[in-house]
Coordinates of C-alpha atoms and ligand atoms in Angstrom, one line a residue:
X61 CA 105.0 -81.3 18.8
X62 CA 102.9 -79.5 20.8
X63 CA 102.1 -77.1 18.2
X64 CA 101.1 -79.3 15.7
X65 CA 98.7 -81.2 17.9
X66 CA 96.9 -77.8 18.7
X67 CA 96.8 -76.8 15.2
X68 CA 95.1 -80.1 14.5
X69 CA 92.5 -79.7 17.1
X70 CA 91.9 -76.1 16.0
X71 CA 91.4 -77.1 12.9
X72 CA 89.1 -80.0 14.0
X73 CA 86.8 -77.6 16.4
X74 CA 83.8 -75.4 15.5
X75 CA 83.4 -73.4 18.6
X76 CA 86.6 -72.5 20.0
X77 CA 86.8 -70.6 23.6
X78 CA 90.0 -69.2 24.9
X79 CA 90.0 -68.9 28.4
X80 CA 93.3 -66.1 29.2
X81 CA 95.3 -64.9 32.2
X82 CA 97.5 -62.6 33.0
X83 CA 100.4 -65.1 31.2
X84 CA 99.1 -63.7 27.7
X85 CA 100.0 -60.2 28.6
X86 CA 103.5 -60.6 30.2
X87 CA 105.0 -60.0 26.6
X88 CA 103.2 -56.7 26.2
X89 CA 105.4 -55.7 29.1
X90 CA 102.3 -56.4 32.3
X91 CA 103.7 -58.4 34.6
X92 CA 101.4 -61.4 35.8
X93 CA 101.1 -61.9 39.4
X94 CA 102.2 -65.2 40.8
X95 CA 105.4 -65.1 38.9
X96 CA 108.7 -63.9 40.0
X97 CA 108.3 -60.2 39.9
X98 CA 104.5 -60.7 39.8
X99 CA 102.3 -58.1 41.3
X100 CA 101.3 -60.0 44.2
X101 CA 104.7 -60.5 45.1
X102 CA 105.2 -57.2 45.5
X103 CA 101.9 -55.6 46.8
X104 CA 99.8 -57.2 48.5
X105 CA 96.3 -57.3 47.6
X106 CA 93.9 -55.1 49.0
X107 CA 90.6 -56.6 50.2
X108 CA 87.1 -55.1 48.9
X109 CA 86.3 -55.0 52.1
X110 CA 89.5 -52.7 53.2
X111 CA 89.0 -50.6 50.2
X112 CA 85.2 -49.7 51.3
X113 CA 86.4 -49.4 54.9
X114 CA 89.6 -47.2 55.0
X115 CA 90.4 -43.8 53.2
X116 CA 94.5 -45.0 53.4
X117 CA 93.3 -48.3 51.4
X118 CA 91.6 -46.3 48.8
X119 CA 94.6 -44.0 48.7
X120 CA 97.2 -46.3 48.4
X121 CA 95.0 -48.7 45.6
X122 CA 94.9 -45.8 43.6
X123 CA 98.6 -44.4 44.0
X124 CA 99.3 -48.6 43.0
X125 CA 97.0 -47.8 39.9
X126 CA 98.3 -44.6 38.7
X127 CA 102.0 -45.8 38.8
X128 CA 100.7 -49.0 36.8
X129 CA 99.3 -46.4 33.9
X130 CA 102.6 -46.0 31.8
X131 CA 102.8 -49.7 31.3
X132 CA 99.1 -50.0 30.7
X133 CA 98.2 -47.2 28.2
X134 CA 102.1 -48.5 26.3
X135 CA 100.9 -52.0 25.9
X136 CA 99.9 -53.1 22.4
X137 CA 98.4 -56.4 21.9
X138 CA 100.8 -59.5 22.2
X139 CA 101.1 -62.6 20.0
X140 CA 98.7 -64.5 21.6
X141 CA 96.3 -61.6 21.5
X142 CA 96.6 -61.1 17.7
X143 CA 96.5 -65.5 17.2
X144 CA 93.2 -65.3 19.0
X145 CA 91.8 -62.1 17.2
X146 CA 92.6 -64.3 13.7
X147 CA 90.3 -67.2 14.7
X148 CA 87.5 -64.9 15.8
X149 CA 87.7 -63.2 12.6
X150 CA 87.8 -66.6 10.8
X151 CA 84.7 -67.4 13.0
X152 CA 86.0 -70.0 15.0
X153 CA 85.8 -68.4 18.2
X154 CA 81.9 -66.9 19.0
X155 CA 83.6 -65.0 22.7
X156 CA 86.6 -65.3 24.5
X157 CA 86.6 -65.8 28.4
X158 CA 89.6 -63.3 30.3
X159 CA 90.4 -62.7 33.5
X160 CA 92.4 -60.0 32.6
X161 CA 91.8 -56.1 33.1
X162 CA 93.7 -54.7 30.7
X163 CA 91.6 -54.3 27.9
X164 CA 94.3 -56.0 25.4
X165 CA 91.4 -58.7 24.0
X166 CA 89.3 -55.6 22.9
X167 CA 92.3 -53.2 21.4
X168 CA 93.0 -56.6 19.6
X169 CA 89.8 -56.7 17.3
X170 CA 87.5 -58.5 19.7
X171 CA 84.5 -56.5 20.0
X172 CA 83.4 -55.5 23.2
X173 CA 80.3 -57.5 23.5
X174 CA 82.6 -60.8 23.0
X175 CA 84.5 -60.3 25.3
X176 CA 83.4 -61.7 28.6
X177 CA 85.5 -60.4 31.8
X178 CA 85.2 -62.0 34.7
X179 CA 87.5 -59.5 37.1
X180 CA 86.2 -56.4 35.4
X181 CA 88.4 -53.8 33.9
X182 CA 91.1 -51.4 34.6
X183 CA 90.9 -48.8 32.3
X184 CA 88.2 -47.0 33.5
X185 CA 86.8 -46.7 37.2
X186 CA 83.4 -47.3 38.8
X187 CA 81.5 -46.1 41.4
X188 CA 81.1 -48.7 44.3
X189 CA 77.8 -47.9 45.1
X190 CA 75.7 -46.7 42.1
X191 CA 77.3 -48.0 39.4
X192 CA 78.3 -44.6 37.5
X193 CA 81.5 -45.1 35.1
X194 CA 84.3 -42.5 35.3
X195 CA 87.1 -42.0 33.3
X196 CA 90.5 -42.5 34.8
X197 CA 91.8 -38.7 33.7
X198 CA 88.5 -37.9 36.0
X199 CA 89.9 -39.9 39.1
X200 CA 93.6 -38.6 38.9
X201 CA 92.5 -34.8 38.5
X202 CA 90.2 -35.4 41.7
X203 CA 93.3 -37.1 43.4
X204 CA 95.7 -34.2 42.3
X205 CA 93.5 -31.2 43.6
X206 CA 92.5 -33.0 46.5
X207 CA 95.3 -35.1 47.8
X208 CA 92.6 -38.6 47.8
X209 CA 90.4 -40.7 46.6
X210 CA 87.3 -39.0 45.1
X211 CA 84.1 -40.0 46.0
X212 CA 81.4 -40.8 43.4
X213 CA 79.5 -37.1 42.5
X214 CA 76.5 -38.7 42.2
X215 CA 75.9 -40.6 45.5
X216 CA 79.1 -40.7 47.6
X217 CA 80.6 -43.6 48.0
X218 CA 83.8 -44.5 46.5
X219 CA 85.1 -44.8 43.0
X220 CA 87.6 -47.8 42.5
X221 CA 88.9 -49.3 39.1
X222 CA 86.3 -51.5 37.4
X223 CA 88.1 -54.0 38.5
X224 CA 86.8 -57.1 40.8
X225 CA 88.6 -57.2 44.0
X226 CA 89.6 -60.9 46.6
X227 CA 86.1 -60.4 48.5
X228 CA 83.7 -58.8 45.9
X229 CA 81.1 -60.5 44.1
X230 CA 81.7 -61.7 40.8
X231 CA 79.7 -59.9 37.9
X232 CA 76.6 -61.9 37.7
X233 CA 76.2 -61.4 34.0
X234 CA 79.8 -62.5 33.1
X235 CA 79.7 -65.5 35.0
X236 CA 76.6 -66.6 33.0
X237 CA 77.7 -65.7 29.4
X238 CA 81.1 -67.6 30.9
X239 CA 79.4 -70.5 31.5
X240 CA 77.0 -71.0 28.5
X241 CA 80.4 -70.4 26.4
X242 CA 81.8 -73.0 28.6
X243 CA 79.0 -75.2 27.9
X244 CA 78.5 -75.1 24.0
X245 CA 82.3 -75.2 22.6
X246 CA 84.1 -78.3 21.7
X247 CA 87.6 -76.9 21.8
X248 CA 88.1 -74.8 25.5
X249 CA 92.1 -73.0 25.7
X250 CA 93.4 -71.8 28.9
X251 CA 95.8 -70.0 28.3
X252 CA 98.5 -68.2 30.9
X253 CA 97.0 -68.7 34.1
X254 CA 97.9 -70.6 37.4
X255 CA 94.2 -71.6 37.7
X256 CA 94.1 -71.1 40.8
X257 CA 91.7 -68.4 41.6
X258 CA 87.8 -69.7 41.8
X259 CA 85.5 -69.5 40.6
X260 CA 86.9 -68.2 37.2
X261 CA 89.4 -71.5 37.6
X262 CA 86.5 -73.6 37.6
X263 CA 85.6 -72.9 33.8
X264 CA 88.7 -75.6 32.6
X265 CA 86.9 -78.4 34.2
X266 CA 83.5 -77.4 33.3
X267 CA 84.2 -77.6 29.7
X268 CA 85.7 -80.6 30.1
X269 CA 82.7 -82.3 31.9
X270 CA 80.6 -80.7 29.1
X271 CA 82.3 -82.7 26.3
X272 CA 85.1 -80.3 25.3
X273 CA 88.3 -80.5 24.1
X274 CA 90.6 -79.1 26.8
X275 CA 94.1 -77.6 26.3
X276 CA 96.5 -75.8 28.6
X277 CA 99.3 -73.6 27.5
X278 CA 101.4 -72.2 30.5
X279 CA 105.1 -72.5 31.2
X280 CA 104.4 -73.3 35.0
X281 CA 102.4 -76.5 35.8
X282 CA 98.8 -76.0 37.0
X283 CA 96.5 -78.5 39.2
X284 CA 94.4 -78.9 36.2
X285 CA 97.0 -80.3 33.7
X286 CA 95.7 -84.1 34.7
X287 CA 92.2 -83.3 32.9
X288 CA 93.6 -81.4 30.1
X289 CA 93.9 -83.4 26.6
X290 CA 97.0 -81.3 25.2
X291 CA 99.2 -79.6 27.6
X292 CA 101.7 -77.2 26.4
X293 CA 104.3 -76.2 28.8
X294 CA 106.0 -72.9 26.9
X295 CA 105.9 -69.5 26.0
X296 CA 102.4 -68.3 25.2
X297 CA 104.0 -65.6 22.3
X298 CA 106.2 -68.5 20.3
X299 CA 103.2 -70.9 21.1
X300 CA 100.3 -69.1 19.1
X301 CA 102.9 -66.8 17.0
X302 CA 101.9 -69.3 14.1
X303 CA 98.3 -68.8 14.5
X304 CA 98.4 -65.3 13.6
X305 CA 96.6 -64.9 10.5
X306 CA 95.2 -61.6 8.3
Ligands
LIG168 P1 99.0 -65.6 37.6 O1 100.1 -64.6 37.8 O2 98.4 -66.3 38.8 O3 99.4 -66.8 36.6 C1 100.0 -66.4 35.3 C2 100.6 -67.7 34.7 O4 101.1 -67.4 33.4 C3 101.8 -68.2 35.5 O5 101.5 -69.6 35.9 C4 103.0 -68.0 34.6 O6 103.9 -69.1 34.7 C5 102.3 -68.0 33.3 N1 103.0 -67.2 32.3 C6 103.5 -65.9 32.4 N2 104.0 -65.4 31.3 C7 104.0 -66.5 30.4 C8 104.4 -66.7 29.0 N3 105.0 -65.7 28.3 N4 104.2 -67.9 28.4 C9 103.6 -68.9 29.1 N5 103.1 -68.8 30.4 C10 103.3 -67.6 31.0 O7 97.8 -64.8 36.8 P2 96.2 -65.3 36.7 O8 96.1 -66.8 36.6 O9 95.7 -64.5 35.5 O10 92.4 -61.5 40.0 O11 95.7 -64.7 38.0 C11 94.3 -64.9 38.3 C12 93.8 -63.8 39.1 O12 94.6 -63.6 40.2 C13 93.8 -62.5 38.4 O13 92.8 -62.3 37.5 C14 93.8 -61.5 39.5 C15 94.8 -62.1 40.4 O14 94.6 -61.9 41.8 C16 92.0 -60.6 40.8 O15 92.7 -59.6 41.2 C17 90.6 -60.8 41.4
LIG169 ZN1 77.8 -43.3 42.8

């Protein structure tokens, strides 16, 4: 089965990078987007552009945000999570690749510094313009007292999530730790996402091309699934459930 084929190639690789979308999280109760009942089929996006521009943007982004933080600060690392966490503490994996925001690889056992997020994080919030990091208790006090979106104390311009919005630039520093992980491993796992957002959906095929071993796990069909070696077209949760070690 499917299983046993990736616990054959696991145990085969020496540098192992998991590559994860919002798919991985769905079982600790965060919906993806693209699915029925995803975000984006409810909201739609807002811009970076939009956000910078408008005062009702920045508004409404954070009302989104602050309904979302029940379901964020209850989620506990998932299956796939705690499969993934085994093999970096077996020292299989050296980083893991997310494009996730929800801070699930870290709480996990991944330290901070190995885990490489390409679309930021949303536990925390940033200022747009200078960089300074505010905490999210910070942002909603603000918001209460003022009826808006705070401004950054510092310099002035806005304070979004530390997230990476359709229109902003991708953190530079990410993308390169991304791609050198990309580069080096000989076993690359994407794992619960439509590949469909680029660059970060580029990072499949770039292992590939570099010599890797490339599997897919997602219960939707991706574009990609023609160059993987191992597709596996199930739950993420019952999929790496048996990989959970000590
Ligand atoms: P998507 O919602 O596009 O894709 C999630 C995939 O996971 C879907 O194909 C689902 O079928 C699959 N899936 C969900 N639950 C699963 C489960 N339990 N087992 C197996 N498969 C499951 O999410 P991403 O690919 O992560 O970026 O989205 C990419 C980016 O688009 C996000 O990082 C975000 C979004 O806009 C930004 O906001 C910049
Ligand atoms: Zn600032």
């Amino acid at each position: 089965s499917g299983v046993e084929q990736l616990g054959n190639m696991i145990a085969e690789a020496s540098s192992i990078v998991p590559f994860t979308g919002a798919g991985i999280s769905t079982e600790c109760g965060i919906p993806d987007f693209r699915s029925p009942g995803g975000l984006w089929t409810r909201n739609r996006p807002i811009p970076f552009d939009e956000f910078v521009a408008s005062q009702d943007a920045r508004d409404e982004s954070w009302r989104r945000r602050f309904a979302m933080e029940p379901t964020f600060a209850a989620a506990k690392p998932g299956r796939g999570h705690r499969a993934l966490a085994s093999l970096y503490r077996a020292g299989k994996v050296p980083g893991i690749i997310t494009q996730n925001i929800d801070n699930l690889h870290q709480a996990s056992g991944f330290k901070a510094t190995d885990v490489i997020e390409l679309h930021g994080n949303t536990t925390y919030a940033r200022c747009i313009g200078c960089s300074k990091d505010y905490e999210l208790s910070w942002v909603k006090r603000q918001f209460d007292q003022s009826g808006s979106a705070p401004d950054c104390a510092d310099c002035g311009d806005p304070v979004k999530t530390a997230t990476i919005s359709f229109g902003q630039a991708m953190p530079e520093d990410a993308m390169l730790r991304a791609t050198e992980l990309t580069k080096t491993c000989d076993l690359f796992l994407a794992i619960g996402s439509s590949l469909v957002v680029w660059p970060a959906a580029g990072f499949p095929m770039m292992a590939k091309n570099s010599g890797a071993r490339l599997v897919i796990i997602n219960k939707e069909p991706t574009d990609q699934d023609d160059i993987a070696d191992l597709v596996i077209r199930h739950d993420i949760g019952d999929t790496l459930g048996p990989f959970v070690g000590n």
